[in-house]
Coordinates of N, CA and C in Angstrom, one line a residue:
X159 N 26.4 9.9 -20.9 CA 25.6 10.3 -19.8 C 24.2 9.8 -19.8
X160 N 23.5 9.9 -21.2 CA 21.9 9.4 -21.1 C 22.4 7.6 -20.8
X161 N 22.9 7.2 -21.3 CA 23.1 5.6 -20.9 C 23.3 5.3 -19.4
X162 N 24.1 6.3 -18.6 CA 24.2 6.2 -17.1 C 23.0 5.8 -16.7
X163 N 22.2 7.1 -17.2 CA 21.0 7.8 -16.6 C 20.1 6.5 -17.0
X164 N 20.1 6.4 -17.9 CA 18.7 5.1 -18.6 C 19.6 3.6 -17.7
X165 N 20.6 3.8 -17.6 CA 21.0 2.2 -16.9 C 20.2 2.3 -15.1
X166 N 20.2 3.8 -14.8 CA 20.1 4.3 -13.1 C 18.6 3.7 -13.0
X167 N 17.9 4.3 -13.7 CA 16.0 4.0 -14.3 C 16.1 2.8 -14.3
X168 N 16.5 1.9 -15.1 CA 16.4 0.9 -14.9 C 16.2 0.1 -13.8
X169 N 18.3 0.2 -13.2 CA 18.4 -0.3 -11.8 C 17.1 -0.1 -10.7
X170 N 16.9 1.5 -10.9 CA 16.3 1.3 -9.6 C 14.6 1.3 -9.9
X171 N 14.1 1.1 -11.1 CA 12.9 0.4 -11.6 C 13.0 -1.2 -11.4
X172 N 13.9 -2.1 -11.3 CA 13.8 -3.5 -11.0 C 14.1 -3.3 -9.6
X173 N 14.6 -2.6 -8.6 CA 14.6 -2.7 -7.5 C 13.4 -2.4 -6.5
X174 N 12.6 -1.5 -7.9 CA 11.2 -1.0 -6.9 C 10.5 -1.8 -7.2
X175 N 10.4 -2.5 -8.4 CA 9.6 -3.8 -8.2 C 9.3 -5.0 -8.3
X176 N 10.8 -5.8 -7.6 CA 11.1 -6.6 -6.7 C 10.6 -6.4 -5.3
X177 N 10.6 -5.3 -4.7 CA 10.5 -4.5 -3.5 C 9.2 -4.7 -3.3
X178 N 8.0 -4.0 -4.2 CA 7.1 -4.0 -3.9 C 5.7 -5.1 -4.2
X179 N 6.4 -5.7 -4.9 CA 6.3 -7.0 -5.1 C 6.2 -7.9 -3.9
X180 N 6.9 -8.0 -3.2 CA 7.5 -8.8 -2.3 C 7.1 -8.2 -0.6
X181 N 7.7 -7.1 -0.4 CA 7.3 -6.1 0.4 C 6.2 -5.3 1.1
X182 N 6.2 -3.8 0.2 CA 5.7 -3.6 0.6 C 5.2 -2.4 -0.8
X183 N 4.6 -1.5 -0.4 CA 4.4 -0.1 -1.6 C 5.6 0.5 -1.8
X184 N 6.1 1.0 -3.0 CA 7.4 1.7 -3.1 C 7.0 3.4 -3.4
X185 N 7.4 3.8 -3.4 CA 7.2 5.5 -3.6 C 8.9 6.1 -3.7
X186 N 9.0 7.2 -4.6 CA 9.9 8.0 -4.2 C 9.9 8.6 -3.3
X187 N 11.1 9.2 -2.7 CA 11.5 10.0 -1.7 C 11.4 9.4 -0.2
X188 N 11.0 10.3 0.7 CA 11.3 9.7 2.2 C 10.4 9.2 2.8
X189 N 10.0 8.6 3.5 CA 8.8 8.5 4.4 C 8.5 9.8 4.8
X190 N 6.9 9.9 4.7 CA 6.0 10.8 5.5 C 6.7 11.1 7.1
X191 N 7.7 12.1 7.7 CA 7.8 12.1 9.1 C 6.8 12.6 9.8
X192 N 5.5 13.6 8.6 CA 4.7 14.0 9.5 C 3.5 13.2 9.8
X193 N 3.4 11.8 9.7 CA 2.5 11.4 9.8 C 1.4 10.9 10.8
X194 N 0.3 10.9 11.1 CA -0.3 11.2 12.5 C -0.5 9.9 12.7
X195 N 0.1 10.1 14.4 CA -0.4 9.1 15.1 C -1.1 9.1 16.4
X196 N -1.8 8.2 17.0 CA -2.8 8.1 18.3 C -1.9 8.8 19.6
X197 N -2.2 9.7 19.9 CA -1.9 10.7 20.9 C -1.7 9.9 22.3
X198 N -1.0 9.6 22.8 CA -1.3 9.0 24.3 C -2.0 7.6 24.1
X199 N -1.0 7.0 23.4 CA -1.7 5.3 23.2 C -2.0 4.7 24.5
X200 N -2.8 3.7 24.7 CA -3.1 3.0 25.5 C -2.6 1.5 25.4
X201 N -1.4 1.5 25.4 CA -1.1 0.1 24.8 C -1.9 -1.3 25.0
X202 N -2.0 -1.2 26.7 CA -3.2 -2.5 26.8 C -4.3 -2.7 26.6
X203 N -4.9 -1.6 26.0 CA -6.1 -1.1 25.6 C -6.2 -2.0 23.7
X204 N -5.0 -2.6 23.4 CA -4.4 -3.1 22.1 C -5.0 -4.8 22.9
X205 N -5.0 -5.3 23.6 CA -5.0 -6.6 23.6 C -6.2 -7.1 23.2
X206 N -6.1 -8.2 22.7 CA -6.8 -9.2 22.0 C -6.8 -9.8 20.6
X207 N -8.0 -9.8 19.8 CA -8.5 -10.4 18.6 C -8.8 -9.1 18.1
X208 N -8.1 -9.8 17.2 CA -8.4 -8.0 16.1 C -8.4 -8.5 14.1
X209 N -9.6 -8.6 13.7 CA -9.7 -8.9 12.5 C -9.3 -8.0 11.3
X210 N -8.5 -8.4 10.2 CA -7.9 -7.8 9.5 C -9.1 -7.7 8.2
X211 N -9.6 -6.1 8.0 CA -10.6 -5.7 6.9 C -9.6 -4.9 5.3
X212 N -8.9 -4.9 5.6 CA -8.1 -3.9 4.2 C -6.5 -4.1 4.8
X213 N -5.7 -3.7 3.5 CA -4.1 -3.7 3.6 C -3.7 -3.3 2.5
X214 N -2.7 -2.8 2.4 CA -2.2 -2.4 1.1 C -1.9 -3.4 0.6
X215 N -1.9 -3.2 -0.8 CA -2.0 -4.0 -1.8 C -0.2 -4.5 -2.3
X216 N -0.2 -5.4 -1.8 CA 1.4 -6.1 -1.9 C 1.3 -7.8 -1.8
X217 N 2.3 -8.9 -2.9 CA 2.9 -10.0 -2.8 C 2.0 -10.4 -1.2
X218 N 2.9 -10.1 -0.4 CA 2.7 -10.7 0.7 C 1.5 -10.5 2.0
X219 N 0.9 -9.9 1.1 CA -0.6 -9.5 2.1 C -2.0 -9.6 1.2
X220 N -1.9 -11.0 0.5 CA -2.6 -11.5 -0.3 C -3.3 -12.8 0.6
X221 N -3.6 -13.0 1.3 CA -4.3 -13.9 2.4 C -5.1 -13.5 2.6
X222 N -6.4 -14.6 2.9 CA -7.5 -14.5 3.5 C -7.7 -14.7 4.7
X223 N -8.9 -14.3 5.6 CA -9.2 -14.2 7.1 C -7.8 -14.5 7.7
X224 N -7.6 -12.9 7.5 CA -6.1 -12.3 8.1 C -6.6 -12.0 9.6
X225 N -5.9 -12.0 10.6 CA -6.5 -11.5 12.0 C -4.6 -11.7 12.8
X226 N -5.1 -11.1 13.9 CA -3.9 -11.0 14.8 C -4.4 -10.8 16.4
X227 N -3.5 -11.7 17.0 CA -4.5 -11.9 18.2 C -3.0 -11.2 19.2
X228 N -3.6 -10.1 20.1 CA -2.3 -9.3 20.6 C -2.2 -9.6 22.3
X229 N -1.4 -9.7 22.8 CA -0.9 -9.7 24.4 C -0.3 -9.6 24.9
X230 N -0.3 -9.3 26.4 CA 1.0 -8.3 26.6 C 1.9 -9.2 27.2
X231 N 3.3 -9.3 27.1 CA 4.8 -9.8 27.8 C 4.3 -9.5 29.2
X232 N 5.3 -10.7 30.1 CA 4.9 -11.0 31.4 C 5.4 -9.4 32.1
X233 N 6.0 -8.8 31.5 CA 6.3 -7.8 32.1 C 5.8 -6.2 31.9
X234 N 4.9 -6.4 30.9 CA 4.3 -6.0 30.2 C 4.8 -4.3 29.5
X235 N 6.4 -5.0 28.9 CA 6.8 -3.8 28.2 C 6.7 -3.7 26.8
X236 N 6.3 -5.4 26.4 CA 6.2 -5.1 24.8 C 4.9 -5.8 24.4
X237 N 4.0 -5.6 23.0 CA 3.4 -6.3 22.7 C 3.7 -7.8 22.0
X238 N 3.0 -9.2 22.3 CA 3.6 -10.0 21.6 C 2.1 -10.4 20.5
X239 N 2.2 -10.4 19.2 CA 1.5 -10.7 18.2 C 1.6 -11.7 17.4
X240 N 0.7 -12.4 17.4 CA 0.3 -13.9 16.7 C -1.0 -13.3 15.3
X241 N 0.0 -13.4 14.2 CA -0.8 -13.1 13.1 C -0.5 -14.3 12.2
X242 N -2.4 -15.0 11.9 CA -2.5 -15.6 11.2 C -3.5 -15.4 9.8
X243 N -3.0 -16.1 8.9 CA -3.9 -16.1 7.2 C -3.7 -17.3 6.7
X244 N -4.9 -17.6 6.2 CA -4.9 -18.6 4.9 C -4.7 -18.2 3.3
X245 N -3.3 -18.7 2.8 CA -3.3 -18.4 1.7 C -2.6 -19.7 0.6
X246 N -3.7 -20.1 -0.2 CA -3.0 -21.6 -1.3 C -3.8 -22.1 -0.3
X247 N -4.8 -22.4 0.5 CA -5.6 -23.0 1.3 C -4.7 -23.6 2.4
X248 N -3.5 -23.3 2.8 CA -2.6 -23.1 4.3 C -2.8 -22.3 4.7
X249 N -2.8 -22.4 6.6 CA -2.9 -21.3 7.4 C -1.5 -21.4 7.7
X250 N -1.0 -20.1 7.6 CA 0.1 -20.0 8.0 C 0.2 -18.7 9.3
X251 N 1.3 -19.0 10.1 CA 1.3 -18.1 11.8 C 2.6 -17.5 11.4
X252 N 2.4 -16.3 12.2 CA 3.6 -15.5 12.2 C 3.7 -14.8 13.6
X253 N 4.4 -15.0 14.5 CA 4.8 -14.8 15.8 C 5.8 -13.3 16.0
X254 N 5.3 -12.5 16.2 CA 6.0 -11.1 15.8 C 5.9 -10.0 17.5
X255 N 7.1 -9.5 17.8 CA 7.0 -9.1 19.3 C 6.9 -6.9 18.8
X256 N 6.0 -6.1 19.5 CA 6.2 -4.9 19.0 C 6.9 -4.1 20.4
X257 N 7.6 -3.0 20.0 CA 8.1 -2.6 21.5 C 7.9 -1.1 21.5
X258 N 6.8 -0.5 22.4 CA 6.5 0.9 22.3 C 7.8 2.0 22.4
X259 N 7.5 2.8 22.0 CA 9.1 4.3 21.9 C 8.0 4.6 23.6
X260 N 9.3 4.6 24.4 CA 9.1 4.7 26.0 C 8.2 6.4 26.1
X261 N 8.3 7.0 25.6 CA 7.9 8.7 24.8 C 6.5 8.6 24.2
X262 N 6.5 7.9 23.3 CA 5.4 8.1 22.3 C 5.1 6.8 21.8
X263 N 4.0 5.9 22.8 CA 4.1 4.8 22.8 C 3.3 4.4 21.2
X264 N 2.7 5.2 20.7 CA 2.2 4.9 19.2 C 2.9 4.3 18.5
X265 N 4.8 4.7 19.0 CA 5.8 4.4 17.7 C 6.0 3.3 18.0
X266 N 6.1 2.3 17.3 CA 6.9 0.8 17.8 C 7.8 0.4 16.6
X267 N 8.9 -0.9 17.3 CA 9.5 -1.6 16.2 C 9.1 -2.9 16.3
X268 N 9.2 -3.5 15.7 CA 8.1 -4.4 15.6 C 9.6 -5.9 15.4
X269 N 9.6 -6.6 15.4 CA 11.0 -7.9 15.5 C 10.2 -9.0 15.6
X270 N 10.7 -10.1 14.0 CA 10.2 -11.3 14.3 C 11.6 -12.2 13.5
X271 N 11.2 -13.5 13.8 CA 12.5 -14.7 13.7 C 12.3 -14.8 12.6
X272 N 13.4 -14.9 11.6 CA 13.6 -15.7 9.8 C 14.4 -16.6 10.1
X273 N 14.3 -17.4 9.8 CA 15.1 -19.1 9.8 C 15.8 -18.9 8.4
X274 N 17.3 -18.9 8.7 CA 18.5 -18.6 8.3 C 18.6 -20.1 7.8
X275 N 19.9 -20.9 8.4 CA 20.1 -21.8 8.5 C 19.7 -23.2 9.8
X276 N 20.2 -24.1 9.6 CA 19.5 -25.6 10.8 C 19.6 -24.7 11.8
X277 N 18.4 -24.4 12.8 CA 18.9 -24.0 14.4 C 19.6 -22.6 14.2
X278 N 19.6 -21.7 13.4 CA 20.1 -20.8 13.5 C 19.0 -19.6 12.5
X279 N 18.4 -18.4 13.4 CA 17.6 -17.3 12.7 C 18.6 -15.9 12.8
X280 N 17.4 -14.7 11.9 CA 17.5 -13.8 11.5 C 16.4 -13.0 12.3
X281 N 17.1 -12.2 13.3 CA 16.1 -11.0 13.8 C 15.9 -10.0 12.6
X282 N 14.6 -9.9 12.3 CA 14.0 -9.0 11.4 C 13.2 -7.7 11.9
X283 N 13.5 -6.1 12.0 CA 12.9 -5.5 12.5 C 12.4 -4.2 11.8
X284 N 11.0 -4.1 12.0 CA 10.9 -2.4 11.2 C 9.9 -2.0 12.1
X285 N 9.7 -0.7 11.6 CA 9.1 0.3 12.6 C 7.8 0.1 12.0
X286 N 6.4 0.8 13.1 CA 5.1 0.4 12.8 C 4.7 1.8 13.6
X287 N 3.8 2.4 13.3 CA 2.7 3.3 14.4 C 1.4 2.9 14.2
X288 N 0.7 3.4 15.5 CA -0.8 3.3 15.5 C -1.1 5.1 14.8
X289 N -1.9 4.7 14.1 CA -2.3 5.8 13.7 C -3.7 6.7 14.2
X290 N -4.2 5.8 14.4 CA -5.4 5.7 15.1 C -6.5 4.4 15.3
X291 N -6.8 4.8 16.5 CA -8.1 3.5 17.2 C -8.5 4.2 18.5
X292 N -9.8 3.4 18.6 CA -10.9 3.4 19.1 C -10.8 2.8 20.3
X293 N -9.9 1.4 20.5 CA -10.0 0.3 21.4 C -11.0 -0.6 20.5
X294 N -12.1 -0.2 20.8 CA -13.2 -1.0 20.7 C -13.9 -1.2 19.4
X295 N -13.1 -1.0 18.6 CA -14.2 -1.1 17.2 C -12.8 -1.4 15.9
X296 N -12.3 -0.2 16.1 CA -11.1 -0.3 14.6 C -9.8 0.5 15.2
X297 N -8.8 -0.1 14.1 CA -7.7 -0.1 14.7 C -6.5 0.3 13.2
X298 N -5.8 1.2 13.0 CA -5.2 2.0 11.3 C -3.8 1.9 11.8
X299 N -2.9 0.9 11.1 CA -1.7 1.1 11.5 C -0.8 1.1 10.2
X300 N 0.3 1.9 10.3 CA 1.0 2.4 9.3 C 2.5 2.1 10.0
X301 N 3.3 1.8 8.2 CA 4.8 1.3 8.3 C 5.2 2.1 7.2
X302 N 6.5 2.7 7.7 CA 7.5 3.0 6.1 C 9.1 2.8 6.6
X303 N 9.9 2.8 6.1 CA 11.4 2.8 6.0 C 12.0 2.9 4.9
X304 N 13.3 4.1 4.6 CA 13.6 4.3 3.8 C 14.8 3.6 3.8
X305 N 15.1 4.1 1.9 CA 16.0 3.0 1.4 C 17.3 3.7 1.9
X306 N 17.9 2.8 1.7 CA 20.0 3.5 2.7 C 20.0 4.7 2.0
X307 N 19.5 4.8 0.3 CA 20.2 6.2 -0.2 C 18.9 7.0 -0.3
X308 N 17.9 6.8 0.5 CA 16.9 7.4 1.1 C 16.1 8.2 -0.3
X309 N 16.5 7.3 -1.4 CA 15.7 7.9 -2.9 C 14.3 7.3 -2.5
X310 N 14.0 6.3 -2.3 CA 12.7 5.8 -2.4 C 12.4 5.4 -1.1
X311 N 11.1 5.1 -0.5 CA 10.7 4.1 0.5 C 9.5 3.4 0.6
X312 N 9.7 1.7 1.3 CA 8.8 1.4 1.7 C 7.6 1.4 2.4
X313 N 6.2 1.4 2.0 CA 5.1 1.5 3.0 C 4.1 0.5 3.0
X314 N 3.7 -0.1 4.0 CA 2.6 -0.8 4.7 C 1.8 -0.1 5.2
X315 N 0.0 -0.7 5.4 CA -0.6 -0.1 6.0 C -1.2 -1.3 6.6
X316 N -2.3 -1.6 7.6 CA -3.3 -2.6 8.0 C -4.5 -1.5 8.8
X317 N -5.8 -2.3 8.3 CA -7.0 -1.8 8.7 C -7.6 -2.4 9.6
X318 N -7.9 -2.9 11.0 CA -8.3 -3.6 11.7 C -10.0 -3.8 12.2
X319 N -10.5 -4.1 12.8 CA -11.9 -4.3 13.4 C -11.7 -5.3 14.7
X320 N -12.5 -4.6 15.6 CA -12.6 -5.5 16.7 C -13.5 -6.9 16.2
X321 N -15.2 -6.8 16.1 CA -15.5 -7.8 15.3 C -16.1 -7.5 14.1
X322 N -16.7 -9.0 13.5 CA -16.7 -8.5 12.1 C -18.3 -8.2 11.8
X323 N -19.0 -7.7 13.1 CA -19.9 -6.9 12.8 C -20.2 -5.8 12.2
X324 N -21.9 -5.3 12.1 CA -22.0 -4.2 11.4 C -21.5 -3.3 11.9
X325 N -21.3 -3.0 13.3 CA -21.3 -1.6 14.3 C -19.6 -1.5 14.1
X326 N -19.0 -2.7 14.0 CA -17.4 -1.9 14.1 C -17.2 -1.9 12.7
X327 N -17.6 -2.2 11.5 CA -17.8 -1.3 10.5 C -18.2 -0.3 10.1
X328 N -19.3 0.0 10.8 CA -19.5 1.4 10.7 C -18.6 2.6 11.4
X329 N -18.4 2.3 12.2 CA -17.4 3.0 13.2 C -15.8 3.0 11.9
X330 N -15.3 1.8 11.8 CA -14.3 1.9 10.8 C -14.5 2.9 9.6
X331 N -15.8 3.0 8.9 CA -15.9 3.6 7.9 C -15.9 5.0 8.4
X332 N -16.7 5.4 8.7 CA -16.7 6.7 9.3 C -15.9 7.4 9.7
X333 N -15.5 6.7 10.6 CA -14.0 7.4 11.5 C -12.5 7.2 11.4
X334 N -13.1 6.1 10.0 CA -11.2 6.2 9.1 C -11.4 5.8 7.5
X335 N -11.9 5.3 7.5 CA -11.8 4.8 5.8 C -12.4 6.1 5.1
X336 N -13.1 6.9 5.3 CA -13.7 8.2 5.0 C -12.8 9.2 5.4
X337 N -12.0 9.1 5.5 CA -10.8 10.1 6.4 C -9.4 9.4 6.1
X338 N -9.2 8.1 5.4 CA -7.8 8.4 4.7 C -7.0 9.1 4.1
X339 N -7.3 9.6 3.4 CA -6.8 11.2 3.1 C -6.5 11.9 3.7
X340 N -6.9 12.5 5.1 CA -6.3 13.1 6.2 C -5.4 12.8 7.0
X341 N -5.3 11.1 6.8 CA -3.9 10.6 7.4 C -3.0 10.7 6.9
X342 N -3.0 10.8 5.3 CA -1.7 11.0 4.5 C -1.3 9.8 3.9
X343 N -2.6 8.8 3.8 CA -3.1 7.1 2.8 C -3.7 7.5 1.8
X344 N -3.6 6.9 1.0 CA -4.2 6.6 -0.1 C -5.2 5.3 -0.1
X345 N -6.3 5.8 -0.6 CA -7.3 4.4 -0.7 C -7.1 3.7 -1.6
X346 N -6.6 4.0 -2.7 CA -6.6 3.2 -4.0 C -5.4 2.3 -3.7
X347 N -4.6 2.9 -2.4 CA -3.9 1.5 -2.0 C -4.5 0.4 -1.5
X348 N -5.3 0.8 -0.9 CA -5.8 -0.3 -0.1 C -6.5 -1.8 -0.5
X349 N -6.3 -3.0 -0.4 CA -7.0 -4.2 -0.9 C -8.0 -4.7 0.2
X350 N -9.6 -5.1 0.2 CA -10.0 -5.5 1.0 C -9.6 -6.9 1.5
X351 N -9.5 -7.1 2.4 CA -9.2 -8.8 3.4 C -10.2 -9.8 2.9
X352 N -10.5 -10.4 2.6 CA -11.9 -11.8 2.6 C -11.7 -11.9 4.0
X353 N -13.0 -12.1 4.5 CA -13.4 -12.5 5.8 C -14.7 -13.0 5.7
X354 N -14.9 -13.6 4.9 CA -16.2 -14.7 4.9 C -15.2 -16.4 4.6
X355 N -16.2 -16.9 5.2 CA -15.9 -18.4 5.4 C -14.9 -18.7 6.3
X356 N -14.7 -18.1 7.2 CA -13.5 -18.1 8.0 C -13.7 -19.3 9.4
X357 N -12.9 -19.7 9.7 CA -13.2 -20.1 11.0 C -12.2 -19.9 11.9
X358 N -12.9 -19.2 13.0 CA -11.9 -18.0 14.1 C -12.1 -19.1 15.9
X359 N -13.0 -20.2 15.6 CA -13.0 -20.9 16.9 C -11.9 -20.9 17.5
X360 N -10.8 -21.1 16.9 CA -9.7 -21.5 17.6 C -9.2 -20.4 18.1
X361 N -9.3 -19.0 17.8 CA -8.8 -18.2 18.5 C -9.6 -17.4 19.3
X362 N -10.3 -17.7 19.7 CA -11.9 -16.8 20.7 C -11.5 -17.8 22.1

């Protein structure tokens, strides 16, 4: 029975950190369902240039002058998101579409293409909320999904700014980074973005 037990630890100790490695944060148990989100979003109130200041600390959110430039579909039911970083000194883009819960438009699922094989992708989709923003200054969004046997789950966070001036930092600090804890984040997850030396010409 203890060898089951020490083989189960194991398994699912290389699975958590593969996962989060790669991923995203691992934790036991479920995602937070009580977790707060922006009341009565304003979804177009989301468009534009939005500079990326902090993220949890994961494999794949290790890039520098991270930003994501947001707009609305011609029909204007979903968000379409163009997030770029430099990382290994390539800028790499990632083309990602978000689609509000028709109810509580904070909640979205978020779907982007993985290239499978020649001419042929992989729709990839996970859930995201706004947790809170301003419009005009900073912008706190949070992801989790649990695992099929719902032991452990994944979490993401992103910290945004309108620009990368003093005033929408201060606003960010005050009215969120000082108040993670009330959202039910942890700071010590969080990794700051580089956002010096950047050049954002091309997307202004």
């Amino acid at each position: 029975m203890k060898l089951i037990l020490l083989g189960l630890v194991v398994l699912l100790s290389s699975a958590f950190f593969l996962t989060s490695t790669v991923k995203a944060i691992v934790q036991f148990g479920k995602c937070n369902d009580q977790m707060q989100y922006k009341q009565n979003l304003q979804v177009s109130s989301l468009v534009g240039l939005w500079y990326q200041v902090a993220t949890y600390r994961t494999f794949l959110e290790r890039g520098v002058c991270a930003s994501i430039n947001v707009t609305l579909s011609s029909d204007g039911s979903m968000l379409n998101i163009a997030e770029s970083h430099y990382r290994g000194g390539r800028k790499d883009y990632f083309n990602l579409t978000a689609s509000p819960n028709a109810t509580t438009p904070a909640k979205m699922i978020v779907s982007y293409q993985v290239p499978q094989r020649r001419d042929q992708f992989e729709t990839v989709q996970f859930p995201i909320q706004v947790v809170d923003t301003d419009y005009i200054s900073y912008l706190l969004v949070w992801s989790c999904e649990n695992s099929r046997t719902a032991l452990y789950s994944n979490e993401m966070a992103w910290l945004y700014v309108r620009t990368l001036d003093e005033a929408s930092h201060y606003q960010m600090r005050t009215k969120v980074w000082d108040r993670l804890e009330d959202f039910g984040m942890r700071r010590t997850y969080f990794q700051e973005t580089r956002q010096t030396m950047c050049d954002y010409k091309e997307l202004e």
